[in-house]
Every structure is written in C-alpha cells, then in structure tokens.
Short mmCIF file of C-alpha atoms and ligand atoms in Angstrom, two decimals:
data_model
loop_
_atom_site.label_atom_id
_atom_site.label_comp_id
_atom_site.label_asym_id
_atom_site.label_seq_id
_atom_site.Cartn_x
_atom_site.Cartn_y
_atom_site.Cartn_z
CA UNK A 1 104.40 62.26 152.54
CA UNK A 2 106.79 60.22 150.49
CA UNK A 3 109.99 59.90 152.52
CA UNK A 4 113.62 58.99 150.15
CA UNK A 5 116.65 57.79 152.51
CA UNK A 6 118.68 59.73 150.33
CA UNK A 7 122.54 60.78 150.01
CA UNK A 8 123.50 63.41 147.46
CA UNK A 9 126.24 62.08 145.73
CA UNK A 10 124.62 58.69 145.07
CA UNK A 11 123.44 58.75 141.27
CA UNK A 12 120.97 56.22 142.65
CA UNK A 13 119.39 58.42 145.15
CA UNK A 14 119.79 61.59 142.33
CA UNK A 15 117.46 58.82 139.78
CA UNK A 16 114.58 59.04 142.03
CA UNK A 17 115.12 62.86 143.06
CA UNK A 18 115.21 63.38 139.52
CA UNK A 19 112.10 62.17 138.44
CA UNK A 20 110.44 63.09 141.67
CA UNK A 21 111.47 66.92 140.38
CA UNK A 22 109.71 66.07 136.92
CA UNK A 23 106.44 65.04 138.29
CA UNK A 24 106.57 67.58 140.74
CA UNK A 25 106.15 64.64 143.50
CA UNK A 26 106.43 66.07 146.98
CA UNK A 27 108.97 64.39 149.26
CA UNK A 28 110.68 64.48 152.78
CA UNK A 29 114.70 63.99 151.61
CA UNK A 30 116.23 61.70 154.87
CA UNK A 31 120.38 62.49 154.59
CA UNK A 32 121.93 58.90 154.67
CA UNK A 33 125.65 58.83 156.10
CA UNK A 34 126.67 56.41 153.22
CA UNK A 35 130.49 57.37 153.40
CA UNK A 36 130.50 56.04 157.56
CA UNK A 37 128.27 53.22 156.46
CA UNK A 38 124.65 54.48 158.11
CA UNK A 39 123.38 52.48 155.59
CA UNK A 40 124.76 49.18 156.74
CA UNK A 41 123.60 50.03 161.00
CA UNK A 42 120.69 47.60 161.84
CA UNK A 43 118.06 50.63 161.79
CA UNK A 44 118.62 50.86 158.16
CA UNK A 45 119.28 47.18 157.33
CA UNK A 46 115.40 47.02 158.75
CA UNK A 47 114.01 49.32 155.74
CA UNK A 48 116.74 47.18 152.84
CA UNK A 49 118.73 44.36 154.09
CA UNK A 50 120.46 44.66 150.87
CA UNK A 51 122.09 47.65 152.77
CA UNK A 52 122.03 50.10 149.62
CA UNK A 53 120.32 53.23 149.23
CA UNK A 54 117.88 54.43 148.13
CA UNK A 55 115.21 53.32 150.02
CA UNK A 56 111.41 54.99 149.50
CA UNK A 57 108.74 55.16 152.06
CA UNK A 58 105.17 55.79 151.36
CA UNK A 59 102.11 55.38 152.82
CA UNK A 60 103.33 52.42 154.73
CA UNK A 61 105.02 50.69 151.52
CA UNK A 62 108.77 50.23 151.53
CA UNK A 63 111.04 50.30 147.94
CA UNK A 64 114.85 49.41 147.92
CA UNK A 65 115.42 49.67 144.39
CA UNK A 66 115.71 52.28 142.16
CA UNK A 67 114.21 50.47 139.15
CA UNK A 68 111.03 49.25 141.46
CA UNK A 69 110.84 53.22 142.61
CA UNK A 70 110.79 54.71 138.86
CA UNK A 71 108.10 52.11 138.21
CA UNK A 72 105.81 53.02 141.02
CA UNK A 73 106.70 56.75 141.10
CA UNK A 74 105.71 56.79 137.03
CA UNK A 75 102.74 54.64 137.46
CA UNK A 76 101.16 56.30 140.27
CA UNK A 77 102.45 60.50 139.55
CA UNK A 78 102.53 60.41 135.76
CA UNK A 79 99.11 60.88 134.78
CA UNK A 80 99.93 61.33 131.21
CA UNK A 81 102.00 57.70 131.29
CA UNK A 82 104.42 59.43 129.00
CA UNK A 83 107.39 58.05 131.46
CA UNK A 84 106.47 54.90 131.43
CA UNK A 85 103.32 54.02 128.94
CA UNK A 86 101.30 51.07 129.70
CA UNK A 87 101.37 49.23 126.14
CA UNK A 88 103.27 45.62 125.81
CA UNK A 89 105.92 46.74 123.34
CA UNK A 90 106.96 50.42 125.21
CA UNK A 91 107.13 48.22 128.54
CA UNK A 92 109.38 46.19 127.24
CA UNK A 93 111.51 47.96 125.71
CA UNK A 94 111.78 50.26 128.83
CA UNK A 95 112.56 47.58 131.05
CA UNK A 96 115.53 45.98 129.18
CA UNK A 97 117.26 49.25 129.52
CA UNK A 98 116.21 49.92 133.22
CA UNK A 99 118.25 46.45 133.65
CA UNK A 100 120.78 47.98 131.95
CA UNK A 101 121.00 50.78 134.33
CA UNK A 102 121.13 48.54 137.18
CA UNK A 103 123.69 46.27 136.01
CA UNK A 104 125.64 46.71 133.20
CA UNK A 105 125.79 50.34 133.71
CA UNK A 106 126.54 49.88 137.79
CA UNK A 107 130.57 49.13 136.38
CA UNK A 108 130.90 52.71 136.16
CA UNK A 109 129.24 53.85 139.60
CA UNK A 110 131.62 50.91 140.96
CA UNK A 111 134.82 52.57 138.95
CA UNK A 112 133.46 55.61 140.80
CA UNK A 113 133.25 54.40 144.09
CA UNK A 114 136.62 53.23 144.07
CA UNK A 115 138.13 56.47 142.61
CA UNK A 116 136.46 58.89 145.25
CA UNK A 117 135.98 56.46 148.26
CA UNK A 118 138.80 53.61 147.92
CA UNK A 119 136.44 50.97 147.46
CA UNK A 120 138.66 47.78 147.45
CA UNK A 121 137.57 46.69 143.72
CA UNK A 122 139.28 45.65 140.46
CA UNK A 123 139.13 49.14 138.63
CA UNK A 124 140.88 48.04 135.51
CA UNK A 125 137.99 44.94 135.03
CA UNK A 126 134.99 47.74 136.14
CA UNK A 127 136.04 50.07 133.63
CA UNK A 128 136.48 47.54 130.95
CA UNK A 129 133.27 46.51 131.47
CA UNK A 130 131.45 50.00 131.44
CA UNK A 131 133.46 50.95 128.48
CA UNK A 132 131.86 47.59 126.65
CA UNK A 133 128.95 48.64 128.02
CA UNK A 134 128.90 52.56 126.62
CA UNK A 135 130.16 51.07 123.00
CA UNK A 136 126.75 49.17 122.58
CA UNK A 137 125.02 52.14 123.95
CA UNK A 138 127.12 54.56 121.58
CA UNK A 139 125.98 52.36 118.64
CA UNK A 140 122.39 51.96 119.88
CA UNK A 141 122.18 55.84 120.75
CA UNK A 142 123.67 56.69 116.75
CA UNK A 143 120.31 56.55 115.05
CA UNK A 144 117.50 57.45 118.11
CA UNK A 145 117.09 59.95 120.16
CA UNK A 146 116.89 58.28 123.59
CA UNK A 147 117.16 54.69 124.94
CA UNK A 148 113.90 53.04 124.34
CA UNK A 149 111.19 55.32 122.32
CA UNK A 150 111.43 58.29 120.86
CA UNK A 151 111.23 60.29 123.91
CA UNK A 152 112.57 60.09 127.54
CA UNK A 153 111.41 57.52 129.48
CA UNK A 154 112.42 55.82 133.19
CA UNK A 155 114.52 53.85 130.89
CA UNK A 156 115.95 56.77 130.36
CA UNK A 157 116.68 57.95 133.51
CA UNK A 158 117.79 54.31 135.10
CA UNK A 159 120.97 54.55 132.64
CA UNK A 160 121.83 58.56 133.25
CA UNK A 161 123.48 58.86 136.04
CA UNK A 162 126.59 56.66 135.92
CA UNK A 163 127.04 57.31 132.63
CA UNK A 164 127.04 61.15 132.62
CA UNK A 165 129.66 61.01 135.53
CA UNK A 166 131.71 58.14 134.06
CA UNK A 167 134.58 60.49 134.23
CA UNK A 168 134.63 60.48 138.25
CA UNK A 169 135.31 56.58 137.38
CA UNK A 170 137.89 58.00 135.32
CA UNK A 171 136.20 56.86 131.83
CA UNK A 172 136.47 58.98 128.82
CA UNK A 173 132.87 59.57 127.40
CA UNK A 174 134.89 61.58 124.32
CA UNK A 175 134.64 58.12 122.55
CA UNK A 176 131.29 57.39 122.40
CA UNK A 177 130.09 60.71 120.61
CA UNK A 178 126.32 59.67 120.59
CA UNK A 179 125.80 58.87 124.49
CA UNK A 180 127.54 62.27 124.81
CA UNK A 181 124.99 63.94 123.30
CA UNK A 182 121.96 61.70 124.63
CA UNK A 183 123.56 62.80 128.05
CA UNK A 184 122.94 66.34 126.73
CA UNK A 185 119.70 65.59 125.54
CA UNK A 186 118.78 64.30 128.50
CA UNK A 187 119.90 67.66 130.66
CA UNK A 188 117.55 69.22 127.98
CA UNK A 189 113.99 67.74 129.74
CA UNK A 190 111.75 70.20 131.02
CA UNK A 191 112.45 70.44 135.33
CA UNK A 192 115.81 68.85 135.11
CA UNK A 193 118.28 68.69 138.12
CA UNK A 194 121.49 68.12 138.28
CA UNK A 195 123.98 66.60 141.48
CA UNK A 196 127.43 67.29 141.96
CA UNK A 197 129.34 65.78 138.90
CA UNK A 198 126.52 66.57 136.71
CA UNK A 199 126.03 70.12 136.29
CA UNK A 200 122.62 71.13 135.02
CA UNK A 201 122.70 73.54 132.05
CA UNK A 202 122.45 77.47 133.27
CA UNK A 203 118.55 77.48 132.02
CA UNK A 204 117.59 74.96 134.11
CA UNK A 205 119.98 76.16 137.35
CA UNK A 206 117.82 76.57 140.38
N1 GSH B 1 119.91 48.01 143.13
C1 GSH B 1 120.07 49.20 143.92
C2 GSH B 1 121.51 49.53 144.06
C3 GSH B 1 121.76 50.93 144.49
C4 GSH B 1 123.20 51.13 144.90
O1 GSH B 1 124.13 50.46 144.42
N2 GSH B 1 123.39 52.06 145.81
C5 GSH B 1 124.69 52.32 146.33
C6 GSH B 1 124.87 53.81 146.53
S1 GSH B 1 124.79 54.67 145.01
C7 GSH B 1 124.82 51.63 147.66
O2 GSH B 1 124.05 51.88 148.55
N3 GSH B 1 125.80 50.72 147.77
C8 GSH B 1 126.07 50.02 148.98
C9 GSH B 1 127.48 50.26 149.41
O3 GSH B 1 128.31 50.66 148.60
O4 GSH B 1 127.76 50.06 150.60
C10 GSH B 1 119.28 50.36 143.30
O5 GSH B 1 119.36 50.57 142.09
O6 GSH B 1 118.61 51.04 144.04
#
C-alpha cells in the first residue's frame, strides 16, 4: 500500500491527500513531526535529502515532490486522464502552472511559515512576491474557470493550497476577486477535503 510521510498542516502533504481522496487511492498516512524537525533526522533525510515533506512510498519507488507525486498518482489512478490528459498542448499547459505552485506560489506557504512557526525569513519580500504572484493569477483566473483547461486539473491542485490559506501568511485574498472564487470553485469538486485553514464547504464535511 501507498505509504505518504505526511503532516497535517503542510498544504504540501494536504496536495497529495487531496487528490489521493479524489481517486479514491488507498494510503497508509505516516505523521511527520515537522514542527521538531523529524523531517531533517537522518532516517528521513534517507527517503528526501532535500529534507521536505511529503515524501511517497510505493511499491518500492520513492517521490519527494509534490509535483512528481500528482504526476504519477494521476497517471497511474486516473483512468479517465481527466486530471492530467495525455495530449501535448493540456500537458503543457498543466505543467507551467504546477511550476507555479511550486515556486512562485511557495512565497505564501513561506509568509506562512514564518507567521505560525517563526521561521527566520524576510516576510515583507515573501508577501510581496505572492501578492505579484496572485495579481497575474487574478487576471489569468478573470476569464476561465480554472488554471489550465476548462476543468480542474493537478495544475489545479499544485497552486490551491497556499493560495486558499494566504491569509495565515497574513495576505488579503479580498483583492484578487477571481482567485477567490476559483478557490471556491475548487472546494466545489466532487470528494473534496479540506485541512485546517481551509474549511471544506458543509456538503462535502466528512
Ligand atoms: N518541492 C517540495 C517542497 C515541499 C515543502 O516545501 N514542504 C515543506 C512543508 S509544507 C517542508 O518540508 N519544508 C522544509 C522545512 O521547512 O524544514 C514539494 O512540493 O513537495
């Protein structure tokens, strides 16, 4: 069984869970002391010597990244490739944004860190540079429905999480109106979860 070294209040670890929920994947959750640093002991620098979690286990094969996981989760659960479809144009598209999500987008889950863990960072230069970051998405978002087709893809969820809890990073989503609403567009998919700091709507509330 698929095995995710996993920590609840990372929106990393909450990608994978997500879309793990969606394809009804079954997994074995591992709890991850990431706030005294398990994730930095030599047992787990062994599975990611980048020393960040996630990590995914399965079958023998070891992932460390969240993009790489979406990819291989979609590609080898999503029978109906509507997650991530196999055609030239869709895969590029998707993967632009999933770069996006795990760089651009990683100023707010910084922002975050140092708000509710005192991570010694420049706040003022993260949040500047997830706010630039939400105005092209705001602008993007004003005229389609989600970030690379016209329907939710691992693109998708690579960009949710640290943007729907920008606030904990203490950035104001109120001005970017459209990525507000893709955010509640994308609590709208069929088998959606939430984590603390994103609250799931009440139909979907396990
Ligand atoms: N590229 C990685 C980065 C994930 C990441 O930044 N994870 C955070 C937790 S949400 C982490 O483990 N950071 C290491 C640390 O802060 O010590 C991915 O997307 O999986």
């Amino acid at each position: 069984m698929i095995a995710l070294y996993d920590f609840e209040l990372s929106g990393s670890c909450y990608k994978i869970r997500l879309l793990m929920r969606i394809l009804d994947v079954p997994y074995k959750a591992v709890n991850v002391d990431f706030v005294n640093k398990e994730h930095k002991t030599e047992k787990y620098l062994k599975l990611n010597p980048f020393g960040s979690i996630p990590i995914l286990e399965d079958d023998g094969l070891l992932l460390r990244d969240s993009a790489g996981m979406l990819v291989y989760l979609a590609r080898k659960f999503d029978k109906t490739n509507y997650w991530y479809p196999d055609d030239a144009k869709s895969m590029g598209l998707i993967q632009q944004w999933m770069a996006t999500g795990g760089n651009e987008i990683m100023n707010s889950a910084a922002a975050r860190l140092v708000k509710i863990l005192n991570y010694p960072l420049d706040l003022d230069k993260l949040q500047t540079n997830a706010k630039a970051t939400f105005k092209i998405m705001d602008a993007h978002l004003a005229n389609r429905p989600f970030l690379a087709l016209d329907h939710p893809t691992i693109a998708d969820i690579a960009c949710f999480p640290y943007t729907a809890m920008a606030g904990e990073g203490g950035i104001d989503l109120a001005a970017y109106p459209n990525v507000v609403k893709w955010v509640e567009r994308m609590k709208g998919i069929p088998r959606f979860i939430g984590m603390p700091g994103i609250p799931a709507p009440m139909a979907h509330a396990a």
